[in-house]
XYZ file of N, CA and C in Angstrom:
510
model
N 142.172 -37.768 179.923
C 143.605 -37.579 179.907
C 144.058 -37.538 178.449
N 144.931 -36.610 178.109
C 145.402 -36.555 176.734
C 146.530 -37.559 176.508
N 146.861 -37.768 175.256
C 147.827 -38.786 174.867
C 149.212 -38.568 175.502
N 149.820 -37.349 175.510
C 151.136 -37.179 176.138
C 151.125 -37.541 177.626
N 150.031 -37.243 178.313
C 149.951 -37.591 179.735
C 149.981 -39.094 179.926
N 149.320 -39.830 179.045
C 149.309 -41.289 179.130
C 150.702 -41.868 178.912
N 151.506 -41.234 178.072
C 152.848 -41.726 177.796
C 153.731 -41.625 179.039
N 153.541 -40.597 179.855
C 154.396 -40.383 181.012
C 153.875 -41.063 182.271
N 152.650 -41.552 182.257
C 152.072 -42.188 183.440
C 152.897 -43.390 183.906
N 153.321 -44.318 183.003
C 154.138 -45.448 183.482
C 155.471 -44.988 184.075
N 156.075 -43.990 183.462
C 157.339 -43.468 183.980
C 157.149 -42.858 185.364
N 156.091 -42.106 185.548
C 155.813 -41.497 186.854
C 155.549 -42.578 187.897
N 154.849 -43.633 187.507
C 154.565 -44.731 188.431
C 155.854 -45.433 188.836
N 156.737 -45.695 187.868
C 158.016 -46.350 188.175
C 158.860 -45.467 189.100
N 158.890 -44.176 188.841
C 159.657 -43.255 189.667
C 159.111 -43.219 191.088
N 157.806 -43.178 191.235
C 157.193 -43.172 192.568
C 157.504 -44.465 193.317
N 157.458 -45.592 192.611
C 157.780 -46.881 193.231
C 159.229 -46.914 193.669
N 160.148 -46.443 192.816
C 161.573 -46.407 193.156
C 161.810 -45.522 194.377
N 161.223 -44.346 194.410
C 161.407 -43.431 195.540
C 160.856 -44.029 196.828
N 159.716 -44.695 196.753
C 159.145 -45.323 197.943
C 160.042 -46.445 198.429
N 160.597 -47.238 197.513
C 161.483 -48.341 197.903
C 162.766 -47.803 198.512
N 163.292 -46.709 197.983
C 164.528 -46.131 198.510
C 164.334 -45.608 199.922
N 163.113 -45.187 200.245
C 162.844 -44.636 201.573
C 162.731 -45.718 202.636
N 162.493 -46.967 202.228
C 162.345 -48.077 203.163
C 163.716 -48.487 203.656
N 163.867 -48.568 204.975
C 165.138 -48.965 205.561
C 165.082 -50.418 205.986
N 166.231 -51.076 205.855
C 166.329 -52.421 206.400
C 166.393 -52.300 207.924
N 166.114 -53.395 208.634
C 166.238 -53.329 210.099
C 167.647 -52.922 210.549
N 168.675 -53.368 209.831
C 170.044 -52.982 210.210
C 170.287 -51.494 209.988
N 169.788 -50.955 208.877
C 169.927 -49.515 208.645
C 169.204 -48.732 209.735
N 168.035 -49.177 210.118
C 167.285 -48.514 211.189
C 168.049 -48.595 212.510
N 168.679 -49.731 212.784
C 169.461 -49.877 214.023
C 170.672 -48.959 214.025
N 171.320 -48.820 212.876
C 172.479 -47.919 212.784
C 172.034 -46.480 212.946
N 170.925 -46.126 212.344
C 170.394 -44.762 212.524
C 170.064 -44.514 213.996
N 169.534 -45.525 214.675
C 169.249 -45.394 216.109
C 170.540 -45.224 216.904
N 171.591 -45.935 216.509
C 172.904 -45.765 217.143
C 173.342 -44.299 217.060
N 173.130 -43.686 215.910
C 173.517 -42.276 215.735
C 172.619 -41.354 216.565
N 171.333 -41.673 216.650
C 170.443 -40.899 217.521
C 170.860 -41.046 218.982
N 171.261 -42.265 219.369
C 171.743 -42.493 220.740
C 173.014 -41.705 221.014
N 173.840 -41.553 219.982
C 175.049 -40.736 220.128
C 174.670 -39.306 220.508
N 173.734 -38.729 219.783
C 173.314 -37.351 220.073
C 172.686 -37.259 221.458
N 171.869 -38.231 221.828
C 171.226 -38.205 223.147
C 172.260 -38.258 224.260
N 173.218 -39.188 224.161
C 174.263 -39.291 225.196
C 175.076 -38.007 225.253
N 175.425 -37.466 224.089
C 176.211 -36.224 224.050
C 175.436 -35.085 224.699
N 174.187 -34.941 224.335
C 173.385 -33.813 224.820
C 173.049 -33.919 226.300
N 173.143 -35.130 226.854
C 173.016 -35.301 228.303
C 174.381 -35.224 228.990
N 175.422 -35.045 228.180
C 176.802 -34.964 228.673
C 177.130 -36.189 229.520
N 176.722 -37.344 229.004
C 176.870 -38.622 229.689
C 177.977 -39.428 229.002
N 179.192 -39.288 229.508
C 180.357 -39.935 228.896
C 180.231 -41.457 228.913
N 179.657 -42.002 229.983
C 179.524 -43.459 230.071
C 178.556 -43.970 229.003
N 177.406 -43.336 228.861
C 176.437 -43.750 227.843
C 177.035 -43.601 226.445
N 177.786 -42.527 226.228
C 178.417 -42.312 224.930
C 179.432 -43.415 224.643
N 180.261 -43.737 225.629
C 181.301 -44.748 225.438
C 180.710 -46.126 225.172
N 179.525 -46.415 225.702
C 178.929 -47.738 225.478
C 178.461 -47.926 224.036
N 178.488 -46.877 223.235
C 178.150 -46.995 221.817
C 179.305 -47.605 221.030
N 180.467 -47.740 221.673
C 181.675 -48.275 221.056
C 181.921 -49.696 221.539
N 182.590 -50.493 220.726
C 183.044 -51.798 221.186
C 184.127 -51.561 222.241
N 184.468 -52.588 222.992
C 185.528 -52.447 224.015
C 186.826 -51.939 223.408
N 187.127 -52.345 222.177
C 188.372 -51.938 221.511
C 188.181 -50.735 220.599
N 186.986 -50.147 220.597
C 186.697 -49.030 219.702
C 187.653 -47.871 219.906
N 187.793 -47.058 218.875
C 188.669 -45.891 219.003
C 188.041 -44.666 218.353
N 188.560 -43.514 218.770
C 188.092 -42.216 218.288
C 189.296 -41.384 217.886
N 189.220 -40.768 216.721
C 190.118 -39.674 216.374
C 189.211 -38.454 216.312
N 189.418 -37.516 217.267
C 188.499 -36.383 217.334
C 188.890 -35.300 216.336
N 188.170 -34.188 216.343
C 188.382 -33.135 215.346
C 189.759 -32.478 215.455
N 190.426 -32.650 216.586
C 191.772 -32.094 216.744
C 192.852 -33.120 216.410
N 192.449 -34.329 216.063
C 193.412 -35.370 215.731
C 193.909 -36.140 216.940
N 193.242 -36.010 218.069
C 193.619 -36.754 219.272
C 193.021 -38.147 219.173
N 193.851 -39.168 219.411
C 193.438 -40.559 219.226
C 193.187 -41.210 220.574
N 191.945 -41.574 220.822
C 191.550 -42.237 222.064
C 191.258 -43.692 221.737
N 191.859 -44.596 222.502
C 191.770 -46.011 222.182
C 191.119 -46.787 223.314
N 190.050 -47.475 222.985
C 189.336 -48.299 223.953
C 188.212 -47.536 224.621
N 187.187 -48.278 224.965
C 185.991 -47.694 225.576
C 186.317 -46.932 226.859
N 187.197 -47.477 227.692
C 187.524 -46.827 228.970
C 188.183 -45.462 228.742
N 189.099 -45.382 227.783
C 189.754 -44.101 227.521
C 188.782 -43.104 226.888
N 187.915 -43.574 226.018
C 186.905 -42.690 225.422
C 186.052 -42.083 226.530
N 185.604 -42.914 227.452
C 184.782 -42.417 228.560
C 185.560 -41.419 229.410
N 186.787 -41.741 229.758
C 187.599 -40.863 230.606
C 187.845 -39.504 229.946
N 188.208 -39.516 228.677
C 188.483 -38.260 227.958
C 187.209 -37.426 227.827
N 186.084 -38.080 227.574
C 184.834 -37.334 227.444
C 184.354 -36.785 228.783
N 184.592 -37.516 229.870
C 184.230 -36.974 231.192
C 184.944 -35.644 231.412
N 186.236 -35.585 231.072
C 186.987 -34.332 231.206
C 186.448 -33.266 230.255
N 186.145 -33.662 229.024
C 185.650 -32.702 228.035
C 184.282 -32.150 228.415
N 183.407 -33.018 228.932
C 182.071 -32.570 229.316
C 182.099 -31.672 230.550
N 183.153 -31.718 231.337
C 183.198 -30.895 232.542
C 183.406 -29.416 232.223
N 184.016 -29.100 231.084
C 184.245 -27.691 230.741
C 183.933 -27.420 229.270
N 184.743 -27.984 228.387
C 184.700 -27.621 226.967
C 183.329 -27.875 226.331
N 182.736 -29.023 226.624
C 181.454 -29.377 226.012
C 180.294 -29.330 226.999
N 180.501 -28.675 228.126
C 179.480 -28.635 229.184
C 178.143 -28.106 228.680
N 178.164 -27.118 227.806
C 176.922 -26.511 227.306
C 176.663 -26.829 225.836
N 177.326 -27.848 225.323
C 177.203 -28.148 223.896
C 175.967 -28.979 223.596
N 175.492 -28.812 222.371
C 174.368 -29.587 221.853
C 174.766 -30.130 220.492
N 174.680 -31.450 220.345
C 175.000 -32.133 219.088
C 173.701 -32.472 218.372
N 173.648 -32.148 217.086
C 172.506 -32.507 216.256
C 172.999 -33.354 215.089
N 172.424 -34.518 214.926
C 172.739 -35.363 213.782
C 171.869 -34.892 212.622
N 172.515 -34.517 211.532
C 171.816 -33.930 210.395
C 171.516 -34.964 209.316
N 172.460 -35.884 209.079
C 172.278 -36.870 208.011
C 173.126 -38.097 208.318
N 172.648 -39.251 207.933
C 173.349 -40.520 208.130
C 173.293 -41.292 206.820
N 174.452 -41.650 206.306
C 174.547 -42.475 205.089
C 175.308 -43.734 205.449
N 174.736 -44.876 205.160
C 175.322 -46.171 205.515
C 175.631 -46.964 204.253
N 176.843 -47.545 204.248
C 177.238 -48.444 203.160
C 177.740 -49.735 203.797
N 177.051 -50.838 203.517
C 177.412 -52.126 204.098
C 178.577 -52.732 203.322
N 179.636 -53.105 204.058
C 180.765 -53.803 203.458
C 180.525 -55.312 203.502
N 179.923 -55.756 204.580
C 179.471 -57.136 204.753
C 178.141 -57.025 205.503
N 177.430 -58.122 205.713
C 176.188 -58.008 206.477
C 176.400 -57.521 207.918
N 177.629 -57.655 208.448
C 177.892 -57.280 209.840
C 178.842 -56.101 209.995
N 179.286 -55.493 208.908
C 180.218 -54.358 208.967
C 179.740 -53.288 207.989
N 179.728 -52.049 208.457
C 179.294 -50.949 207.592
C 180.173 -49.722 207.829
N 180.260 -48.900 206.805
C 180.880 -47.581 206.909
C 179.727 -46.585 206.958
N 179.790 -45.685 207.930
C 178.709 -44.730 208.126
C 179.292 -43.317 208.096
N 178.731 -42.465 207.267
C 179.072 -41.044 207.253
C 177.954 -40.308 207.973
N 178.324 -39.514 208.961
C 177.356 -38.824 209.804
C 177.637 -37.324 209.746
N 176.710 -36.566 209.192
C 176.821 -35.093 209.216
C 176.219 -34.600 210.513
N 176.892 -33.636 211.131
C 176.442 -33.122 212.420
C 176.622 -31.612 212.479
N 175.891 -31.004 213.406
C 176.114 -29.608 213.777
C 176.238 -29.564 215.294
N 176.896 -28.518 215.793
C 177.072 -28.371 217.226
C 176.957 -26.905 217.603
N 176.367 -26.675 218.746
C 176.271 -25.333 219.309
C 176.751 -25.405 220.754
N 177.306 -24.299 221.247
C 177.650 -24.180 222.657
C 178.982 -24.751 223.098
N 179.810 -25.229 222.173
C 181.108 -25.801 222.547
C 182.159 -24.712 222.667
N 183.068 -24.899 223.599
C 184.248 -24.054 223.713
C 185.375 -24.731 222.951
N 186.491 -24.034 222.779
C 187.634 -24.670 222.131
C 188.916 -24.040 222.651
N 190.032 -24.759 222.499
C 191.309 -24.198 222.937
C 191.636 -22.924 222.167
N 192.466 -22.044 222.741
C 192.856 -20.819 222.030
C 193.447 -21.141 220.652
N 193.017 -20.383 219.658
C 193.528 -20.553 218.308
C 192.837 -21.636 217.505
N 191.896 -22.353 218.108
C 191.171 -23.421 217.406
C 189.712 -23.000 217.304
N 189.169 -22.944 216.092
C 187.756 -22.553 215.977
C 186.853 -23.587 216.637
N 185.787 -23.133 217.281
C 184.870 -24.093 217.906
C 184.181 -24.934 216.842
N 183.902 -26.203 217.169
C 183.197 -27.043 216.194
C 181.784 -26.529 215.971
N 181.399 -26.400 214.719
C 180.045 -25.950 214.383
C 179.329 -26.959 213.508
N 180.101 -27.599 212.610
C 179.533 -28.619 211.750
C 180.665 -29.499 211.268
N 180.307 -30.702 210.853
C 181.338 -31.596 210.355
C 180.773 -32.920 209.917
N 181.703 -33.846 209.690
C 181.354 -35.194 209.249
C 182.156 -36.187 210.078
N 181.473 -37.197 210.549
C 182.122 -38.336 211.184
C 182.127 -39.468 210.163
N 183.200 -40.223 210.146
C 183.188 -41.474 209.415
C 183.383 -42.562 210.457
N 182.491 -43.520 210.437
C 182.507 -44.586 211.431
C 182.533 -45.937 210.729
N 183.295 -46.842 211.309
C 183.189 -48.247 210.941
C 182.408 -48.884 212.079
N 181.259 -49.461 211.745
C 180.413 -50.083 212.767
C 180.319 -51.571 212.471
N 180.162 -52.343 213.554
C 180.077 -53.798 213.409
C 178.944 -54.315 214.276
N 178.270 -55.294 213.754
C 177.163 -55.906 214.485
C 177.726 -56.928 215.470
N 177.395 -56.740 216.738
C 177.768 -57.652 217.825
C 176.465 -58.250 218.338
N 176.248 -59.532 218.102
C 174.970 -60.171 218.421
C 173.889 -59.385 217.675
N 173.016 -58.686 218.382
C 171.965 -57.909 217.711
C 172.204 -56.412 217.783
N 173.347 -55.991 218.335
C 173.603 -54.559 218.513
C 174.736 -54.095 217.603
N 174.551 -52.938 216.993
C 175.609 -52.314 216.205
C 176.424 -51.425 217.128
N 177.752 -51.574 217.075
C 178.661 -50.765 217.884
C 179.710 -50.136 216.983
N 180.230 -48.998 217.435
C 181.252 -48.288 216.678
C 182.602 -48.938 216.962
N 183.295 -49.322 215.906
C 184.641 -49.891 216.022
C 185.704 -48.804 215.861
N 185.469 -47.901 214.925
C 186.430 -46.831 214.670
C 185.667 -45.591 214.225
N 186.154 -44.431 214.664
C 185.399 -43.179 214.535
C 186.395 -42.064 214.234
N 186.228 -41.397 213.121
C 187.058 -40.245 212.744
C 186.122 -39.057 212.592
N 186.428 -37.972 213.281
C 185.573 -36.792 213.255
C 186.332 -35.642 212.611
N 185.664 -34.883 211.774
C 186.296 -33.778 211.064
C 185.396 -32.566 211.112
N 185.959 -31.425 211.556
C 185.223 -30.169 211.455
C 185.024 -29.854 209.982
N 183.912 -29.257 209.669
C 183.620 -28.928 208.286
C 183.609 -27.438 208.041
N 183.933 -27.085 206.828
C 183.774 -25.719 206.336
C 183.088 -25.840 204.981
N 182.357 -24.822 204.574
C 181.692 -24.912 203.270
C 182.714 -25.170 202.158
N 182.362 -26.072 201.254
C 183.270 -26.396 200.149
C 183.311 -25.246 199.168
N 184.524 -24.953 198.708
C 184.742 -23.923 197.695
C 185.613 -24.521 196.607
N 185.568 -23.967 195.397
C 186.429 -24.494 194.335
C 187.906 -24.281 194.702
N 188.738 -25.208 194.243
C 190.175 -25.034 194.421
C 190.621 -23.844 193.594
N 191.637 -23.104 194.074
C 192.130 -21.975 193.268
C 192.763 -22.487 191.981
N 192.604 -21.711 190.920
C 193.201 -22.061 189.639
C 194.615 -21.514 189.607
N 195.509 -22.241 188.959
C 196.908 -21.781 188.848
C 196.933 -20.505 188.016
N 197.833 -19.598 188.356
C 197.953 -18.387 187.527
C 198.298 -18.762 186.094
N 197.868 -17.941 185.160
C 198.109 -18.200 183.743
C 199.602 -18.368 183.497
N 199.964 -19.430 182.770
C 201.368 -19.676 182.428
C 202.159 -20.353 183.515
N 201.613 -20.563 184.690
C 202.368 -21.197 185.768
C 202.371 -22.707 185.569
N 203.534 -23.288 185.758
C 203.656 -24.748 185.683
C 203.274 -25.343 187.033
N 203.027 -26.619 187.065
C 202.751 -27.300 188.331
C 204.044 -27.429 189.097
N 204.305 -26.466 189.957
C 205.525 -26.457 190.766
C 205.173 -26.747 192.202
N 206.029 -27.482 192.904
C 205.739 -27.763 194.313
C 205.790 -26.516 195.166
């Protein structure tokens, strides 16, 4: 091995160790990731009851249209109606899950998703991709969703620049 290679060997070793450590999940992170996998499974089976059990009794949902469903029973009821027509042929795929713990028993979770096969009301584009933000809380040994906000996504583009000479006017 030549001298420059020897100089970078410790750095490469440290980087490999850091990357390996970052890939290791805590048991709670693994449980939250499983919660998100269970979400996709319940959705893809169009099982409103199984989906609703991922929420605490007081859990709530703000869906992509801004409709606010409060409590596990209402979440189940609204999804039963949605699965009968609008989402009857839909498939949800969880693409990415990022978890940030606020306390050992409370976390904020960002969930990227894609969807195929959903219908939508006239004038509303069908959901294809988006981000959920969830507040999850550990109940005994199970993580449940306390609050859930879903947003349809579109590819990010730069904000338009103001025309030359234009002041910041409302």
